[in-house]
mmCIF file of C-alpha atoms and ligand atoms in Angstrom:
data_model
loop_
_atom_site.group_PDB
_atom_site.id
_atom_site.type_symbol
_atom_site.label_atom_id
_atom_site.label_comp_id
_atom_site.label_asym_id
_atom_site.label_seq_id
_atom_site.Cartn_x
_atom_site.Cartn_y
_atom_site.Cartn_z
ATOM 1 C CA MET A 8 0.092 -0.063 -0.023
ATOM 2 C CA ARG A 9 1.553 3.327 -1.041
ATOM 3 C CA ALA A 10 2.193 5.839 1.784
ATOM 4 C CA LYS A 11 0.118 8.939 2.654
ATOM 5 C CA ILE A 12 2.567 11.804 2.996
ATOM 6 C CA VAL A 13 2.242 15.540 4.298
ATOM 7 C CA ALA A 14 5.331 17.468 3.640
ATOM 8 C CA GLY A 15 5.837 21.004 4.846
ATOM 9 C CA ASN A 16 8.219 23.101 2.703
ATOM 10 C CA TRP A 17 9.470 25.990 4.856
ATOM 11 C CA LYS A 18 11.393 27.658 2.220
ATOM 12 C CA MET A 19 13.761 30.548 3.360
ATOM 13 C CA ASN A 20 11.548 30.976 6.472
ATOM 14 C CA ASN A 21 12.329 30.394 10.136
ATOM 15 C CA ASN A 22 15.508 31.131 11.918
ATOM 16 C CA LYS A 23 16.953 28.656 14.430
ATOM 17 C CA ASP A 24 14.724 29.829 17.317
ATOM 18 C CA GLU A 25 11.562 29.975 15.222
ATOM 19 C CA SER A 26 12.328 26.448 13.600
ATOM 20 C CA LYS A 27 12.882 25.184 17.165
ATOM 21 C CA THR A 28 9.512 26.562 18.202
ATOM 22 C CA LEU A 29 7.727 25.091 15.426
ATOM 23 C CA ILE A 30 9.159 21.653 15.523
ATOM 24 C CA ASN A 31 8.290 21.445 19.126
ATOM 25 C CA GLU A 32 4.707 22.474 18.506
ATOM 26 C CA LEU A 33 4.424 19.984 15.958
ATOM 27 C CA LYS A 34 6.060 17.075 18.114
ATOM 28 C CA ASN A 35 3.531 18.022 21.075
ATOM 29 C CA SER A 36 0.493 18.119 18.840
ATOM 30 C CA LEU A 37 1.246 14.912 17.115
ATOM 31 C CA LYS A 38 1.992 12.918 20.191
ATOM 32 C CA ASP A 39 -1.177 11.005 19.906
ATOM 33 C CA PHE A 40 -1.455 11.067 16.286
ATOM 34 C CA SER A 41 -1.948 7.505 14.830
ATOM 35 C CA PHE A 42 0.579 7.732 11.905
ATOM 36 C CA ASN A 43 -0.367 4.116 10.530
ATOM 37 C CA ASN A 44 0.548 4.622 6.848
ATOM 38 C CA THR A 45 1.006 8.346 7.248
ATOM 39 C CA ARG A 46 4.505 9.999 6.723
ATOM 40 C CA VAL A 47 4.926 13.578 8.142
ATOM 41 C CA LEU A 48 7.827 15.502 6.712
ATOM 42 C CA VAL A 49 9.253 18.941 7.397
ATOM 43 C CA ALA A 50 11.995 20.815 5.126
ATOM 44 C CA PRO A 51 13.675 23.589 6.903
ATOM 45 C CA THR A 52 16.587 25.645 5.366
ATOM 46 C CA PHE A 53 19.918 23.847 5.371
ATOM 47 C CA VAL A 54 21.446 25.717 8.155
ATOM 48 C CA ASN A 55 18.838 24.355 10.681
ATOM 49 C CA LEU A 56 18.757 20.705 9.205
ATOM 50 C CA SER A 57 21.095 19.314 11.718
ATOM 51 C CA SER A 58 19.655 20.722 14.963
ATOM 52 C CA LEU A 59 16.019 19.811 13.683
ATOM 53 C CA VAL A 60 17.109 16.122 12.934
ATOM 54 C CA LYS A 61 18.220 16.099 16.610
ATOM 55 C CA ARG A 62 14.967 17.720 17.883
ATOM 56 C CA ALA A 63 12.823 15.410 15.712
ATOM 57 C CA ASN A 64 14.420 12.273 17.112
ATOM 58 C CA LYS A 65 12.044 10.149 18.859
ATOM 59 C CA SER A 66 9.337 11.676 17.120
ATOM 60 C CA LYS A 67 7.919 10.174 13.712
ATOM 61 C CA ILE A 68 8.466 13.602 12.038
ATOM 62 C CA GLU A 69 11.064 13.272 9.287
ATOM 63 C CA VAL A 70 13.209 16.139 8.550
ATOM 64 C CA VAL A 71 14.100 16.482 4.849
ATOM 65 C CA ALA A 72 16.095 18.914 2.570
ATOM 66 C CA GLN A 73 14.891 21.402 0.122
ATOM 67 C CA ASN A 74 17.529 20.825 -2.424
ATOM 68 C CA MET A 75 20.867 19.296 -3.167
ATOM 69 C CA HIS A 76 23.648 19.733 -5.625
ATOM 70 C CA GLN A 77 24.209 16.845 -8.034
ATOM 71 C CA ALA A 78 27.915 16.635 -7.800
ATOM 72 C CA LYS A 79 29.754 14.302 -5.490
ATOM 73 C CA ASN A 80 31.978 17.397 -4.049
ATOM 74 C CA GLY A 81 34.066 19.966 -5.377
ATOM 75 C CA ALA A 82 34.339 23.671 -6.284
ATOM 76 C CA PHE A 83 30.665 24.459 -6.070
ATOM 77 C CA THR A 84 30.600 27.475 -3.692
ATOM 78 C CA GLY A 85 27.455 27.550 -1.721
ATOM 79 C CA GLU A 86 26.116 24.160 -2.631
ATOM 80 C CA ILE A 87 25.446 21.129 -0.578
ATOM 81 C CA SER A 88 26.250 17.324 -1.516
ATOM 82 C CA ALA A 89 24.240 14.271 -0.764
ATOM 83 C CA ASP A 90 26.958 12.915 1.370
ATOM 84 C CA MET A 91 26.926 16.198 3.738
ATOM 85 C CA LEU A 92 23.014 15.801 4.036
ATOM 86 C CA LYS A 93 23.408 11.947 4.778
ATOM 87 C CA ASN A 94 25.953 12.369 7.276
ATOM 88 C CA ILE A 95 23.768 14.607 9.319
ATOM 89 C CA GLY A 96 20.830 11.961 9.146
ATOM 90 C CA ILE A 97 18.779 13.272 6.080
ATOM 91 C CA LYS A 98 17.206 10.612 4.138
ATOM 92 C CA SER A 99 15.036 12.574 1.663
ATOM 93 C CA VAL A 100 15.481 15.632 -0.474
ATOM 94 C CA ILE A 101 13.005 17.689 -2.498
ATOM 95 C CA LEU A 102 14.147 18.122 -6.075
ATOM 96 C CA GLY A 103 12.786 20.485 -8.826
ATOM 97 C CA HIS A 104 10.569 22.645 -6.860
ATOM 98 C CA SER A 105 9.118 25.353 -9.161
ATOM 99 C CA GLU A 106 11.149 27.880 -7.344
ATOM 100 C CA ARG A 107 14.269 26.101 -8.031
ATOM 101 C CA ARG A 108 13.354 25.725 -11.685
ATOM 102 C CA SER A 109 12.380 29.312 -12.238
ATOM 103 C CA TYR A 110 14.571 31.450 -10.024
ATOM 104 C CA PHE A 111 17.663 29.164 -10.008
ATOM 105 C CA GLY A 112 17.626 27.804 -13.659
ATOM 106 C CA GLU A 113 17.211 24.033 -12.726
ATOM 107 C CA THR A 114 16.336 22.464 -15.851
ATOM 108 C CA ASP A 115 14.980 18.925 -16.576
ATOM 109 C CA ALA A 116 18.506 17.782 -17.599
ATOM 110 C CA ILE A 117 20.097 19.067 -14.167
ATOM 111 C CA LEU A 118 17.169 17.459 -12.196
ATOM 112 C CA SER A 119 17.744 14.131 -13.784
ATOM 113 C CA GLU A 120 21.230 14.207 -12.687
ATOM 114 C CA LYS A 121 20.079 15.289 -9.152
ATOM 115 C CA VAL A 122 17.696 12.234 -9.171
ATOM 116 C CA ASN A 123 20.459 10.028 -10.087
ATOM 117 C CA THR A 124 22.797 11.395 -7.375
ATOM 118 C CA THR A 125 20.117 11.045 -4.686
ATOM 119 C CA LEU A 126 19.293 7.477 -5.598
ATOM 120 C CA LYS A 127 23.056 6.521 -5.796
ATOM 121 C CA ASN A 128 23.238 7.773 -2.388
ATOM 122 C CA ASN A 129 20.091 5.453 -1.177
ATOM 123 C CA MET A 130 18.233 8.798 -0.517
ATOM 124 C CA GLU A 131 14.524 9.286 -1.437
ATOM 125 C CA ALA A 132 13.703 12.061 -4.008
ATOM 126 C CA ILE A 133 10.535 13.997 -3.684
ATOM 127 C CA PHE A 134 10.366 15.060 -7.295
ATOM 128 C CA CYS A 135 8.306 18.261 -8.048
ATOM 129 C CA PHE A 136 6.887 19.243 -11.330
ATOM 130 C CA GLY A 137 3.916 21.085 -12.656
ATOM 131 C CA GLU A 138 2.540 23.407 -15.471
ATOM 132 C CA LEU A 139 2.653 27.048 -15.696
ATOM 133 C CA LEU A 140 -0.563 29.088 -16.135
ATOM 134 C CA GLU A 141 -0.022 29.435 -19.626
ATOM 135 C CA ASP A 142 0.429 25.882 -20.123
ATOM 136 C CA ARG A 143 -2.851 25.230 -18.576
ATOM 137 C CA SER A 144 -4.680 28.122 -20.428
ATOM 138 C CA SER A 145 -3.307 26.820 -23.763
ATOM 139 C CA GLU A 146 -4.279 23.200 -22.714
ATOM 140 C CA ASN A 147 -0.726 22.168 -22.752
ATOM 141 C CA HIS A 148 -0.725 20.934 -19.112
ATOM 142 C CA PHE A 149 -0.857 17.192 -19.640
ATOM 143 C CA LYS A 150 1.860 17.530 -22.288
ATOM 144 C CA VAL A 151 4.170 19.662 -20.073
ATOM 145 C CA VAL A 152 3.933 17.271 -17.004
ATOM 146 C CA GLU A 153 4.585 14.268 -19.221
ATOM 147 C CA SER A 154 7.648 15.728 -20.472
ATOM 148 C CA GLN A 155 8.873 16.801 -17.092
ATOM 149 C CA LEU A 156 8.357 13.327 -15.833
ATOM 150 C CA LYS A 157 9.948 11.715 -18.982
ATOM 151 C CA ASN A 158 13.035 14.080 -18.848
ATOM 152 C CA GLY A 159 13.546 13.798 -14.962
ATOM 153 C CA LEU A 160 12.613 10.200 -14.276
ATOM 154 C CA PHE A 161 11.795 7.880 -16.988
ATOM 155 C CA HIS A 162 15.399 6.894 -17.538
ATOM 156 C CA LEU A 163 15.316 5.161 -14.058
ATOM 157 C CA GLU A 164 15.122 1.241 -13.803
ATOM 158 C CA ALA A 165 11.652 0.143 -12.260
ATOM 159 C CA SER A 166 13.560 -0.843 -9.000
ATOM 160 C CA ALA A 167 14.654 2.660 -8.435
ATOM 161 C CA TRP A 168 11.230 3.832 -8.013
ATOM 162 C CA LYS A 169 10.902 2.626 -4.405
ATOM 163 C CA ASN A 170 12.803 5.646 -3.524
ATOM 164 C CA ILE A 171 10.808 8.379 -5.675
ATOM 165 C CA VAL A 172 7.903 10.359 -4.297
ATOM 166 C CA LEU A 173 6.017 12.679 -6.808
ATOM 167 C CA ALA A 174 4.645 16.120 -6.093
ATOM 168 C CA TYR A 175 2.563 17.448 -8.734
ATOM 169 C CA GLU A 176 2.412 21.299 -8.192
ATOM 170 C CA PRO A 177 0.766 23.468 -10.796
ATOM 171 C CA VAL A 178 2.804 26.770 -10.641
ATOM 172 C CA TRP A 179 -0.238 28.866 -10.940
ATOM 173 C CA ALA A 180 -1.497 27.435 -7.551
ATOM 174 C CA ILE A 181 1.819 27.865 -5.488
ATOM 175 C CA GLY A 182 1.663 30.702 -3.091
ATOM 176 C CA THR A 183 -1.064 32.418 -4.971
ATOM 177 C CA GLY A 184 -4.161 31.319 -2.809
ATOM 178 C CA GLU A 185 -5.532 29.635 -6.041
ATOM 179 C CA THR A 186 -5.954 26.001 -5.755
ATOM 180 C CA ALA A 187 -6.524 23.360 -8.380
ATOM 181 C CA SER A 188 -9.989 22.140 -7.809
ATOM 182 C CA PRO A 189 -9.989 18.587 -6.499
ATOM 183 C CA GLN A 190 -11.166 17.472 -9.690
ATOM 184 C CA GLN A 191 -8.387 18.960 -11.557
ATOM 185 C CA ALA A 192 -5.913 17.514 -9.022
ATOM 186 C CA GLN A 193 -7.474 14.038 -9.431
ATOM 187 C CA GLU A 194 -7.576 14.346 -13.108
ATOM 188 C CA MET A 195 -3.774 14.960 -13.351
ATOM 189 C CA HIS A 196 -2.894 12.485 -10.902
ATOM 190 C CA ALA A 197 -4.732 9.639 -12.687
ATOM 191 C CA PHE A 198 -2.955 10.709 -15.842
ATOM 192 C CA ILE A 199 0.319 10.775 -14.064
ATOM 193 C CA ARG A 200 -0.339 7.143 -12.785
ATOM 194 C CA ALA A 201 -1.420 6.023 -16.178
ATOM 195 C CA ILE A 202 1.866 7.254 -17.880
ATOM 196 C CA ILE A 203 3.701 5.603 -15.365
ATOM 197 C CA LYS A 204 1.911 2.413 -15.761
ATOM 198 C CA GLU A 205 2.395 2.692 -19.599
ATOM 199 C CA LYS A 206 6.270 3.087 -19.206
ATOM 200 C CA TYR A 207 6.712 0.590 -16.503
ATOM 201 C CA ASN A 208 3.784 -1.412 -15.086
ATOM 202 C CA GLU A 209 0.688 -1.320 -13.128
ATOM 203 C CA THR A 210 2.026 -2.462 -9.633
ATOM 204 C CA LEU A 211 4.681 0.376 -9.880
ATOM 205 C CA ALA A 212 2.233 2.945 -10.869
ATOM 206 C CA ASN A 213 0.042 1.827 -7.968
ATOM 207 C CA ASN A 214 2.802 1.949 -5.569
ATOM 208 C CA VAL A 215 4.102 5.544 -5.939
ATOM 209 C CA SER A 216 2.743 8.290 -3.671
ATOM 210 C CA ILE A 217 1.642 11.429 -5.567
ATOM 211 C CA LEU A 218 1.393 14.582 -3.693
ATOM 212 C CA TYR A 219 -0.510 17.512 -4.623
ATOM 213 C CA GLY A 220 0.917 20.963 -3.850
ATOM 214 C CA GLY A 221 -0.409 24.564 -4.376
ATOM 215 C CA SER A 222 -2.287 26.546 -1.684
ATOM 216 C CA VAL A 223 -3.359 23.566 0.345
ATOM 217 C CA LYS A 224 -5.034 24.865 3.670
ATOM 218 C CA PRO A 225 -7.007 23.530 6.391
ATOM 219 C CA SER A 226 -10.274 24.400 4.733
ATOM 220 C CA ASN A 227 -9.557 22.672 1.401
ATOM 221 C CA ALA A 228 -7.117 19.787 2.431
ATOM 222 C CA GLU A 229 -9.896 17.129 3.255
ATOM 223 C CA GLU A 230 -11.655 17.388 -0.017
ATOM 224 C CA ILE A 231 -8.477 17.412 -2.129
ATOM 225 C CA PHE A 232 -7.058 14.360 0.067
ATOM 226 C CA SER A 233 -10.290 12.442 -0.612
ATOM 227 C CA LYS A 234 -9.466 11.836 -4.210
ATOM 228 C CA PRO A 235 -8.347 8.427 -4.948
ATOM 229 C CA ASP A 236 -5.122 9.352 -6.673
ATOM 230 C CA VAL A 237 -3.949 12.204 -4.349
ATOM 231 C CA ASP A 238 -1.805 10.687 -1.619
ATOM 232 C CA GLY A 239 -1.271 13.887 0.367
ATOM 233 C CA GLY A 240 0.332 17.217 0.037
ATOM 234 C CA LEU A 241 3.353 19.400 -0.283
ATOM 235 C CA ILE A 242 2.515 22.365 1.841
ATOM 236 C CA GLY A 243 4.120 25.778 1.740
ATOM 237 C CA GLY A 244 2.648 28.802 3.428
ATOM 238 C CA ALA A 245 0.276 26.795 5.648
ATOM 239 C CA ALA A 246 3.150 24.636 6.998
ATOM 240 C CA LEU A 247 4.625 27.484 8.823
ATOM 241 C CA ASN A 248 1.665 27.732 11.194
ATOM 242 C CA ALA A 249 1.690 24.636 13.433
ATOM 243 C CA GLN A 250 -2.185 24.806 13.883
ATOM 244 C CA ASP A 251 -2.768 24.883 10.103
ATOM 245 C CA PHE A 252 -0.206 22.197 9.344
ATOM 246 C CA ILE A 253 -1.579 19.838 12.039
ATOM 247 C CA ALA A 254 -5.124 20.471 10.702
ATOM 248 C CA ILE A 255 -3.896 19.594 7.187
ATOM 249 C CA ILE A 256 -2.126 16.395 8.521
ATOM 250 C CA LYS A 257 -5.290 15.422 10.409
ATOM 251 C CA ALA A 258 -7.208 15.672 7.008
ATOM 252 C CA ILE A 259 -5.292 13.097 5.668
HETATM 253 C C1 PEP B 2 5.038 24.921 -2.215
HETATM 254 O O1 PEP B 2 5.875 25.736 -2.338
HETATM 255 O O2 PEP B 2 5.431 23.817 -2.657
HETATM 256 C C2 PEP B 2 3.661 25.158 -2.099
HETATM 257 C C3 PEP B 2 2.679 24.316 -2.339
HETATM 258 O O3 PEP B 2 3.323 26.402 -1.450
HETATM 259 P P1 PEP B 2 1.795 26.899 -1.180
HETATM 260 O O4 PEP B 2 1.232 25.916 -0.180
HETATM 261 O O5 PEP B 2 2.182 28.227 -0.284
HETATM 262 O O6 PEP B 2 1.145 27.159 -2.290
#
């Protein structure tokens, strides 16, 4: 059975003290939560990863990275390697967030290398993708999503997919307050599963968790998560507030 996942992407928010307060609030609020098949992830900024890994210890909250460089090591000023992340206890990394693609020039080709490095290091890749508003307006959204998946992931062997989580994030819905309707999310998630089935097989397609991201809030989470192909969410703004994030987790 594929996992349900709620992941909070804190982006460039929360200094050390704020991060500590937020993780403590999450830990306390989730003390009696039945995780069963549900995973709860938070992605703080790099400088706070190490301390949060320690703070999350003995809780079921997983601390993950927001990004990673594709090279093993070397002259890449300002970058962070897989080995550095693993060495402080990080097991998963978000790759290809639309902000990385649009502000930092991350292409499908770079992302495919980042995926390879992640898997080579036995880490999990939370692979983000999604269409721009103009792609949807011109009815090219399926084509764009298919090409992002093919270019970023379809070179992988089937066995590698056990370490892949997908996050469909229509760019027009990220941080805008505009959410894809539950029907739009379901339609795209079903399409994603169908193309994975066509490329690989039905079991693999049914086993991969596909998260939705884009202005998920306590008020809309339950309806979005109720859709059969939506396995949880990647949450930005609402993950910065403990009560909102907890409400979203409880909606799964
Ligand atoms: C995100 O950044 O991945 C995201 C979904 O942000 P928000 O929830 O704020 O739209």
